[in-house]
Short mmCIF file of N, CA and C and ligand atoms in Angstrom, two decimals:
data_model
loop_
_atom_site.label_atom_id
_atom_site.label_comp_id
_atom_site.label_asym_id
_atom_site.label_seq_id
_atom_site.Cartn_x
_atom_site.Cartn_y
_atom_site.Cartn_z
N MET A 1353 0.81 -1.26 0.01
CA MET A 1353 -0.01 0.07 0.00
C MET A 1353 0.81 1.31 0.05
N LYS A 1354 0.49 2.42 -0.72
CA LYS A 1354 1.24 3.64 -0.78
C LYS A 1354 0.56 4.43 0.55
N ILE A 1355 1.64 4.54 1.45
CA ILE A 1355 1.26 5.27 2.70
C ILE A 1355 1.98 6.59 2.96
N GLY A 1356 1.16 7.52 3.39
CA GLY A 1356 1.87 8.75 3.58
C GLY A 1356 2.06 8.85 5.23
N MET A 1357 3.22 9.46 5.65
CA MET A 1357 3.69 9.69 6.98
C MET A 1357 4.04 11.04 7.20
N ALA A 1358 3.80 11.65 8.46
CA ALA A 1358 4.10 13.03 8.82
C ALA A 1358 4.15 13.05 10.42
N ALA A 1359 5.20 13.88 10.80
CA ALA A 1359 5.36 13.89 12.29
C ALA A 1359 6.06 15.37 12.60
N ASP A 1360 5.91 15.82 13.65
CA ASP A 1360 6.63 17.01 14.21
C ASP A 1360 7.82 16.42 15.08
N HIS A 1361 8.39 17.31 15.95
CA HIS A 1361 9.42 16.66 16.93
C HIS A 1361 9.01 15.85 17.86
N GLY A 1362 7.75 15.95 18.23
CA GLY A 1362 7.07 15.05 19.38
C GLY A 1362 6.85 13.69 18.80
N GLY A 1363 6.82 13.67 17.38
CA GLY A 1363 6.51 12.20 16.82
C GLY A 1363 7.54 11.70 16.00
N PHE A 1364 8.64 12.48 15.87
CA PHE A 1364 9.67 12.04 14.87
C PHE A 1364 10.16 10.56 15.04
N GLU A 1365 10.61 10.44 16.31
CA GLU A 1365 11.19 9.05 16.43
C GLU A 1365 10.20 8.00 15.97
N LEU A 1366 9.16 7.94 16.51
CA LEU A 1366 7.98 6.90 16.30
C LEU A 1366 7.70 6.84 14.88
N LYS A 1367 7.78 8.02 14.08
CA LYS A 1367 7.49 7.88 12.62
C LYS A 1367 8.64 7.24 12.00
N GLU A 1368 9.83 7.49 12.38
CA GLU A 1368 11.00 6.88 11.82
C GLU A 1368 11.01 5.38 12.08
N LEU A 1369 10.65 4.92 13.28
CA LEU A 1369 10.61 3.51 13.76
C LEU A 1369 9.62 2.77 12.74
N LEU A 1370 8.36 3.51 12.68
CA LEU A 1370 7.28 2.87 11.95
C LEU A 1370 7.68 2.76 10.44
N LYS A 1371 8.32 3.70 10.12
CA LYS A 1371 8.70 3.65 8.58
C LYS A 1371 9.53 2.54 8.27
N LEU A 1372 10.52 2.20 9.05
CA LEU A 1372 11.32 1.12 8.84
C LEU A 1372 10.47 -0.45 8.83
N ARG A 1373 9.63 -0.29 9.82
CA ARG A 1373 8.75 -1.58 9.96
C ARG A 1373 7.82 -1.56 8.73
N LEU A 1374 7.24 -0.57 8.14
CA LEU A 1374 6.52 -0.65 7.13
C LEU A 1374 7.12 -0.92 5.71
N LYS A 1375 8.38 -0.47 5.65
CA LYS A 1375 9.15 -0.67 4.43
C LYS A 1375 9.49 -2.13 4.50
N GLU A 1376 9.73 -2.72 5.70
CA GLU A 1376 10.12 -4.21 5.60
C GLU A 1376 8.97 -5.06 5.16
N LEU A 1377 7.75 -4.44 5.29
CA LEU A 1377 6.51 -5.18 4.80
C LEU A 1377 6.07 -4.77 3.29
N ASN A 1378 7.17 -4.10 2.77
CA ASN A 1378 7.06 -3.74 1.28
C ASN A 1378 5.89 -2.63 0.97
N HIS A 1379 5.64 -1.83 1.97
CA HIS A 1379 4.72 -0.78 1.82
C HIS A 1379 5.51 0.31 1.04
N ILE A 1380 4.94 1.22 0.41
CA ILE A 1380 5.50 2.40 -0.24
C ILE A 1380 5.31 3.52 0.57
N ILE A 1381 6.45 4.05 1.07
CA ILE A 1381 6.22 5.28 2.00
C ILE A 1381 6.43 6.54 1.39
N VAL A 1382 5.48 7.71 1.49
CA VAL A 1382 5.80 9.06 1.13
C VAL A 1382 5.95 9.81 2.49
N ASP A 1383 7.02 10.28 2.73
CA ASP A 1383 7.29 10.98 3.98
C ASP A 1383 7.21 12.51 3.84
N PHE A 1384 6.20 12.92 4.55
CA PHE A 1384 5.95 14.53 4.48
C PHE A 1384 6.59 15.32 5.54
N GLY A 1385 7.55 14.66 6.06
CA GLY A 1385 8.49 15.45 7.13
C GLY A 1385 7.97 15.36 8.47
N ASN A 1386 8.48 15.99 9.35
CA ASN A 1386 9.83 16.49 9.29
C ASN A 1386 10.79 15.30 8.98
N ASN A 1387 12.04 15.75 8.31
CA ASN A 1387 12.94 14.79 8.15
C ASN A 1387 14.09 14.84 9.20
N HIS A 1388 14.03 15.75 10.19
CA HIS A 1388 15.03 15.68 11.33
C HIS A 1388 14.21 16.22 12.66
N ILE A 1389 14.92 16.11 13.63
CA ILE A 1389 14.15 16.65 14.87
C ILE A 1389 14.52 18.08 15.04
N ASP A 1390 13.48 18.90 15.04
CA ASP A 1390 13.52 20.24 15.23
C ASP A 1390 12.40 20.53 16.34
N PRO A 1391 13.05 21.08 17.53
CA PRO A 1391 12.13 21.18 18.66
C PRO A 1391 11.25 22.37 18.32
N SER A 1392 11.56 23.20 17.45
CA SER A 1392 10.67 24.39 17.19
C SER A 1392 9.72 24.19 15.92
N ASP A 1393 9.71 23.10 15.50
CA ASP A 1393 8.83 22.81 14.22
C ASP A 1393 7.33 22.58 14.81
N ASP A 1394 6.35 22.79 13.85
CA ASP A 1394 4.95 22.80 14.03
C ASP A 1394 4.25 21.77 13.39
N TYR A 1395 3.47 20.83 13.96
CA TYR A 1395 2.89 19.76 13.49
C TYR A 1395 1.95 20.04 12.20
N PRO A 1396 1.39 21.15 12.08
CA PRO A 1396 0.48 21.31 10.90
C PRO A 1396 1.28 21.50 9.51
N ASP A 1397 2.59 21.91 9.68
CA ASP A 1397 3.36 22.09 8.44
C ASP A 1397 3.56 20.78 7.78
N TYR A 1398 3.37 19.62 8.53
CA TYR A 1398 3.69 18.33 8.03
C TYR A 1398 2.33 17.52 7.74
N VAL A 1399 1.56 17.70 8.89
CA VAL A 1399 0.17 16.93 8.82
C VAL A 1399 -0.62 17.42 7.70
N VAL A 1400 -0.87 18.68 7.60
CA VAL A 1400 -1.70 19.36 6.45
C VAL A 1400 -1.42 18.73 5.16
N PRO A 1401 0.00 18.89 4.68
CA PRO A 1401 0.20 18.29 3.34
C PRO A 1401 -0.08 16.88 3.24
N LEU A 1402 0.25 16.08 4.34
CA LEU A 1402 -0.24 14.70 4.43
C LEU A 1402 -1.63 14.51 4.04
N ALA A 1403 -2.48 15.22 4.94
CA ALA A 1403 -3.94 15.03 4.83
C ALA A 1403 -4.26 15.39 3.49
N LYS A 1404 -3.71 16.45 2.90
CA LYS A 1404 -4.25 16.86 1.53
C LYS A 1404 -3.81 15.84 0.40
N ALA A 1405 -2.78 14.96 0.71
CA ALA A 1405 -2.34 13.87 -0.22
C ALA A 1405 -3.26 12.77 -0.03
N VAL A 1406 -3.86 12.43 1.07
CA VAL A 1406 -4.69 11.49 1.34
C VAL A 1406 -6.11 11.84 0.56
N ALA A 1407 -6.52 12.98 0.90
CA ALA A 1407 -7.82 13.51 0.28
C ALA A 1407 -7.75 13.47 -1.26
N ASP A 1408 -6.69 13.80 -1.86
CA ASP A 1408 -6.49 13.76 -3.34
C ASP A 1408 -6.14 12.33 -3.84
N GLY A 1409 -5.92 11.51 -3.03
CA GLY A 1409 -5.77 10.07 -3.46
C GLY A 1409 -4.20 9.81 -3.87
N GLU A 1410 -3.41 10.74 -3.56
CA GLU A 1410 -1.87 10.56 -3.83
C GLU A 1410 -1.31 9.46 -3.01
N VAL A 1411 -1.87 9.29 -1.92
CA VAL A 1411 -1.49 8.06 -0.97
C VAL A 1411 -2.91 7.49 -0.59
N GLU A 1412 -2.79 6.16 -0.27
CA GLU A 1412 -4.20 5.57 0.22
C GLU A 1412 -4.50 5.80 1.44
N ARG A 1413 -3.56 5.72 2.56
CA ARG A 1413 -3.70 6.13 3.79
C ARG A 1413 -2.61 6.95 4.43
N GLY A 1414 -2.87 7.56 5.68
CA GLY A 1414 -1.93 8.37 6.19
C GLY A 1414 -1.73 7.99 7.62
N ILE A 1415 -0.52 8.30 8.11
CA ILE A 1415 -0.13 8.11 9.47
C ILE A 1415 0.43 9.38 9.96
N ALA A 1416 -0.14 10.05 11.02
CA ALA A 1416 0.38 11.37 11.49
C ALA A 1416 0.65 11.11 12.87
N VAL A 1417 1.92 11.69 13.33
CA VAL A 1417 2.20 11.36 14.57
C VAL A 1417 2.81 12.80 15.19
N CYS A 1418 2.31 13.22 16.38
CA CYS A 1418 2.78 14.24 17.09
C CYS A 1418 3.15 13.75 18.68
N GLY A 1419 3.41 14.58 19.55
CA GLY A 1419 3.55 14.15 20.88
C GLY A 1419 2.47 13.43 21.44
N SER A 1420 1.35 14.08 21.32
CA SER A 1420 0.21 13.27 22.05
C SER A 1420 -0.65 12.71 20.99
N GLY A 1421 -0.69 13.11 19.67
CA GLY A 1421 -1.37 12.63 18.57
C GLY A 1421 -2.87 13.52 18.44
N VAL A 1422 -2.87 14.48 19.56
CA VAL A 1422 -4.19 15.29 19.44
C VAL A 1422 -4.10 16.42 18.40
N GLY A 1423 -2.89 17.13 18.36
CA GLY A 1423 -2.82 18.18 17.34
C GLY A 1423 -2.99 17.73 15.93
N ALA A 1424 -2.10 16.46 15.69
CA ALA A 1424 -2.18 15.97 14.49
C ALA A 1424 -3.66 15.53 13.94
N SER A 1425 -4.45 14.99 14.90
CA SER A 1425 -5.79 14.67 14.69
C SER A 1425 -6.56 15.83 14.22
N ILE A 1426 -6.28 17.04 15.02
CA ILE A 1426 -7.22 18.21 14.74
C ILE A 1426 -6.80 18.85 13.45
N ALA A 1427 -5.56 18.92 13.21
CA ALA A 1427 -5.07 19.42 11.84
C ALA A 1427 -5.57 18.61 10.64
N ALA A 1428 -5.41 17.29 10.87
CA ALA A 1428 -5.78 16.53 9.69
C ALA A 1428 -7.23 16.63 9.33
N ASN A 1429 -8.04 16.58 10.36
CA ASN A 1429 -9.48 16.71 10.12
C ASN A 1429 -9.98 17.92 9.56
N LYS A 1430 -9.18 19.01 9.51
CA LYS A 1430 -9.63 20.25 8.92
C LYS A 1430 -9.67 20.14 7.35
N VAL A 1431 -8.99 19.13 6.97
CA VAL A 1431 -9.01 18.86 5.36
C VAL A 1431 -10.02 18.10 4.85
N ALA A 1432 -10.78 18.73 4.00
CA ALA A 1432 -12.00 18.01 3.44
C ALA A 1432 -11.71 16.53 2.84
N GLY A 1433 -12.44 15.59 3.30
CA GLY A 1433 -12.13 14.17 2.71
C GLY A 1433 -11.30 13.31 3.58
N VAL A 1434 -10.97 13.81 4.71
CA VAL A 1434 -10.01 13.15 5.59
C VAL A 1434 -10.76 12.91 6.80
N ARG A 1435 -10.64 11.77 7.32
CA ARG A 1435 -11.23 11.19 8.55
C ARG A 1435 -10.13 10.59 9.42
N ALA A 1436 -9.69 11.40 10.31
CA ALA A 1436 -8.49 11.15 11.23
C ALA A 1436 -8.99 10.92 12.55
N ALA A 1437 -8.35 10.03 13.14
CA ALA A 1437 -8.64 9.83 14.67
C ALA A 1437 -7.24 9.44 15.47
N LEU A 1438 -7.27 9.89 16.68
CA LEU A 1438 -6.15 9.45 17.55
C LEU A 1438 -6.46 8.14 18.16
N ILE A 1439 -5.56 7.34 17.81
CA ILE A 1439 -5.80 5.77 18.28
C ILE A 1439 -4.88 5.37 19.28
N THR A 1440 -5.49 4.67 20.24
CA THR A 1440 -4.40 4.06 21.27
C THR A 1440 -4.90 2.48 21.65
N ASP A 1441 -5.97 1.99 20.91
CA ASP A 1441 -6.34 0.87 21.19
C ASP A 1441 -6.61 -0.05 19.91
N HIS A 1442 -6.43 -1.39 19.86
CA HIS A 1442 -6.60 -2.21 18.66
C HIS A 1442 -7.99 -2.20 18.15
N PHE A 1443 -8.95 -2.13 18.97
CA PHE A 1443 -10.32 -2.22 18.50
C PHE A 1443 -10.59 -0.96 17.64
N ALA A 1444 -10.37 0.18 18.09
CA ALA A 1444 -10.64 1.39 17.37
C ALA A 1444 -9.81 1.36 16.19
N ALA A 1445 -8.45 0.80 16.10
CA ALA A 1445 -7.52 0.81 15.00
C ALA A 1445 -8.27 0.29 13.74
N HIS A 1446 -9.09 -0.75 13.95
CA HIS A 1446 -9.70 -1.30 12.83
C HIS A 1446 -11.02 -1.12 12.62
N GLN A 1447 -11.80 -0.80 13.73
CA GLN A 1447 -13.26 -0.41 13.68
C GLN A 1447 -13.40 0.96 13.12
N GLY A 1448 -12.46 1.92 13.48
CA GLY A 1448 -12.52 3.09 12.75
C GLY A 1448 -12.41 3.11 11.50
N VAL A 1449 -11.90 2.12 10.85
CA VAL A 1449 -11.89 1.96 9.30
C VAL A 1449 -13.09 1.31 8.75
N GLU A 1450 -13.45 0.22 9.42
CA GLU A 1450 -14.54 -0.66 9.13
C GLU A 1450 -15.87 0.13 9.06
N ASP A 1451 -16.17 0.92 10.14
CA ASP A 1451 -17.52 1.67 10.42
C ASP A 1451 -17.32 3.14 9.99
N ASP A 1452 -16.21 3.70 10.16
CA ASP A 1452 -16.12 5.05 9.96
C ASP A 1452 -15.26 5.64 8.78
N ASP A 1453 -14.74 4.70 7.96
CA ASP A 1453 -13.92 4.97 6.94
C ASP A 1453 -12.75 5.93 7.28
N MET A 1454 -12.27 5.69 8.36
CA MET A 1454 -10.93 6.28 8.89
C MET A 1454 -9.86 6.17 7.81
N ASN A 1455 -9.26 7.35 7.27
CA ASN A 1455 -8.20 7.22 6.40
C ASN A 1455 -6.77 7.66 6.89
N VAL A 1456 -6.79 8.39 8.00
CA VAL A 1456 -5.56 8.84 8.63
C VAL A 1456 -5.69 8.33 10.08
N ILE A 1457 -4.64 7.67 10.59
CA ILE A 1457 -4.46 7.15 11.89
C ILE A 1457 -3.42 8.24 12.41
N CYS A 1458 -3.77 8.67 13.89
CA CYS A 1458 -2.98 9.72 14.36
C CYS A 1458 -2.49 8.87 15.73
N LEU A 1459 -1.21 9.05 15.91
CA LEU A 1459 -0.58 8.57 17.24
C LEU A 1459 0.16 9.41 18.07
N GLY A 1460 0.31 9.13 19.27
CA GLY A 1460 1.19 10.04 20.07
C GLY A 1460 2.57 9.49 20.39
N GLY A 1461 3.53 10.16 19.89
CA GLY A 1461 5.00 9.56 20.01
C GLY A 1461 5.37 9.74 21.59
N ARG A 1462 4.72 10.51 22.30
CA ARG A 1462 4.96 10.50 23.67
C ARG A 1462 4.09 9.69 24.46
N ILE A 1463 3.25 8.84 23.90
CA ILE A 1463 2.22 8.13 24.49
C ILE A 1463 2.33 6.55 24.25
N THR A 1464 2.59 6.39 22.85
CA THR A 1464 2.42 4.97 22.43
C THR A 1464 3.92 4.51 22.01
N GLY A 1465 4.28 3.31 22.41
CA GLY A 1465 5.64 2.81 22.15
C GLY A 1465 5.66 2.24 20.81
N ILE A 1466 6.74 1.74 20.27
CA ILE A 1466 6.73 1.11 18.87
C ILE A 1466 6.05 0.05 18.69
N GLU A 1467 6.11 -0.97 19.74
CA GLU A 1467 5.46 -2.26 19.39
C GLU A 1467 4.01 -2.28 19.30
N THR A 1468 3.36 -1.44 20.46
CA THR A 1468 1.94 -1.17 20.22
C THR A 1468 1.53 -0.33 18.96
N ALA A 1469 2.37 0.69 18.73
CA ALA A 1469 1.94 1.50 17.53
C ALA A 1469 2.17 0.58 16.19
N ALA A 1470 3.11 -0.32 16.16
CA ALA A 1470 3.05 -1.17 15.00
C ALA A 1470 1.84 -2.06 14.83
N GLU A 1471 1.48 -2.48 15.99
CA GLU A 1471 0.28 -3.43 15.95
C GLU A 1471 -1.01 -2.44 15.62
N LEU A 1472 -1.16 -1.27 16.08
CA LEU A 1472 -2.22 -0.42 15.68
C LEU A 1472 -2.45 -0.01 14.33
N VAL A 1473 -1.02 0.17 13.62
CA VAL A 1473 -0.89 0.49 12.44
C VAL A 1473 -1.28 -0.66 11.49
N GLU A 1474 -0.79 -1.84 11.94
CA GLU A 1474 -1.25 -3.02 11.05
C GLU A 1474 -2.65 -3.27 11.01
N ALA A 1475 -3.43 -3.16 12.23
CA ALA A 1475 -4.78 -3.12 12.33
C ALA A 1475 -5.51 -2.11 11.42
N PHE A 1476 -4.82 -0.98 11.37
CA PHE A 1476 -5.42 0.13 10.50
C PHE A 1476 -5.37 -0.24 9.18
N LEU A 1477 -4.16 -0.81 8.64
CA LEU A 1477 -3.91 -0.92 7.27
C LEU A 1477 -4.55 -2.15 6.72
N ASP A 1478 -4.90 -3.12 7.56
CA ASP A 1478 -5.40 -4.31 7.16
C ASP A 1478 -7.05 -4.10 7.06
N ALA A 1479 -7.58 -3.25 7.68
CA ALA A 1479 -8.93 -2.96 7.80
C ALA A 1479 -9.56 -2.33 6.58
N ARG A 1480 -10.84 -2.66 6.11
CA ARG A 1480 -11.40 -2.01 5.07
C ARG A 1480 -12.92 -1.58 5.45
N PHE A 1481 -13.19 -0.47 4.91
CA PHE A 1481 -14.58 0.22 5.07
C PHE A 1481 -15.59 -0.87 4.59
N THR A 1482 -16.60 -1.19 5.36
CA THR A 1482 -17.52 -2.14 5.11
C THR A 1482 -18.58 -1.59 3.95
N ASN A 1483 -18.71 -0.20 3.78
CA ASN A 1483 -19.77 0.29 2.89
C ASN A 1483 -21.24 -0.02 3.52
N GLY A 1484 -21.27 -0.31 4.73
CA GLY A 1484 -22.61 -0.50 5.34
C GLY A 1484 -23.48 0.53 5.20
N GLU A 1485 -24.80 0.26 4.89
CA GLU A 1485 -25.72 1.38 4.66
C GLU A 1485 -25.92 2.28 5.76
N ARG A 1486 -25.88 1.67 7.12
CA ARG A 1486 -25.99 2.60 8.39
C ARG A 1486 -24.66 3.32 8.47
N HIS A 1487 -23.55 2.96 8.10
CA HIS A 1487 -22.34 3.54 8.34
C HIS A 1487 -22.33 4.75 7.22
N LEU A 1488 -22.82 4.35 5.94
CA LEU A 1488 -22.67 5.52 4.95
C LEU A 1488 -23.78 6.65 5.46
N ARG A 1489 -24.83 6.18 6.01
CA ARG A 1489 -25.86 7.20 6.32
C ARG A 1489 -25.11 8.08 7.48
N ARG A 1490 -24.50 7.50 8.41
CA ARG A 1490 -23.92 8.28 9.51
C ARG A 1490 -22.73 9.08 9.03
N LEU A 1491 -22.03 8.58 8.10
CA LEU A 1491 -20.94 9.49 7.54
C LEU A 1491 -21.46 10.65 6.82
N ALA A 1492 -22.67 10.41 6.02
CA ALA A 1492 -23.24 11.72 5.42
C ALA A 1492 -23.62 12.60 6.29
N LYS A 1493 -24.35 12.18 7.35
CA LYS A 1493 -24.77 13.08 8.49
C LYS A 1493 -23.67 13.94 9.13
N ALA A 1494 -22.36 13.35 9.03
CA ALA A 1494 -21.30 14.11 9.63
C ALA A 1494 -20.54 14.85 8.68
N ASP A 1495 -20.65 14.71 7.34
CA ASP A 1495 -19.87 15.17 6.34
C ASP A 1495 -20.76 15.60 5.25
N PRO A 1496 -20.95 16.93 5.13
CA PRO A 1496 -22.01 17.31 4.05
C PRO A 1496 -21.63 17.05 2.57
N SER A 1497 -20.22 16.94 2.25
CA SER A 1497 -19.78 16.52 1.09
C SER A 1497 -20.26 15.19 0.71
N ARG A 1498 -20.57 14.40 1.48
CA ARG A 1498 -21.16 12.93 1.25
C ARG A 1498 -22.51 12.89 1.12
N ARG A 1499 -23.22 13.90 1.38
CA ARG A 1499 -24.77 13.83 1.22
C ARG A 1499 -25.26 13.76 -0.23
N LYS A 1500 -26.18 12.98 -0.42
CA LYS A 1500 -26.81 13.17 -1.81
C LYS A 1500 -27.92 14.07 -1.62
N ILE A 1501 -28.03 14.93 -2.69
CA ILE A 1501 -29.15 16.05 -2.70
C ILE A 1501 -30.41 15.50 -2.94
C1 RB5 B 1802 4.85 19.55 20.50
O1 RB5 B 1802 5.61 19.81 21.57
C2 RB5 B 1802 3.42 18.97 21.01
O2 RB5 B 1802 2.61 20.09 21.47
C3 RB5 B 1802 2.92 18.36 19.82
O3 RB5 B 1802 3.69 17.20 19.22
C4 RB5 B 1802 1.46 17.72 19.95
O4 RB5 B 1802 1.67 16.87 21.04
C5 RB5 B 1802 0.25 18.44 19.80
O5 RB5 B 1802 -0.81 17.88 20.08
#
């Protein structure tokens, strides 16, 4: 799968570790930065370009990491067509895709360790939206662009 990644200084280390794991699994990674640790960098500068790439279909899924995962989630969700969520448990990692068509997973680099993060990302990437009628209805209520006139 072609996957986009982005992180600020709070998420840089986890992004790099996850990138290695995903490359080992033969995923194609597009890294939207940062490409080094800069304590003064700002997560939207990396997360918003990633979110736009997901919305445009340039990458299939996105992984956004900041210190807590909260800022990354807020920034990514400002981009139309992106459904991002901060994930800390396995159930939400796959159910967020199956029911809610989540296309960006947000992680906290200061919260979640690499082994747990790798399992969460694997569950996220393996999951597919079910296209269930009730889920489509709920998504349309949450997102005006998905509503049929
Ligand atoms: C940066 O210090 C930190 O605020 C950021 O990585 C993130 O945790 C914001 O939600």
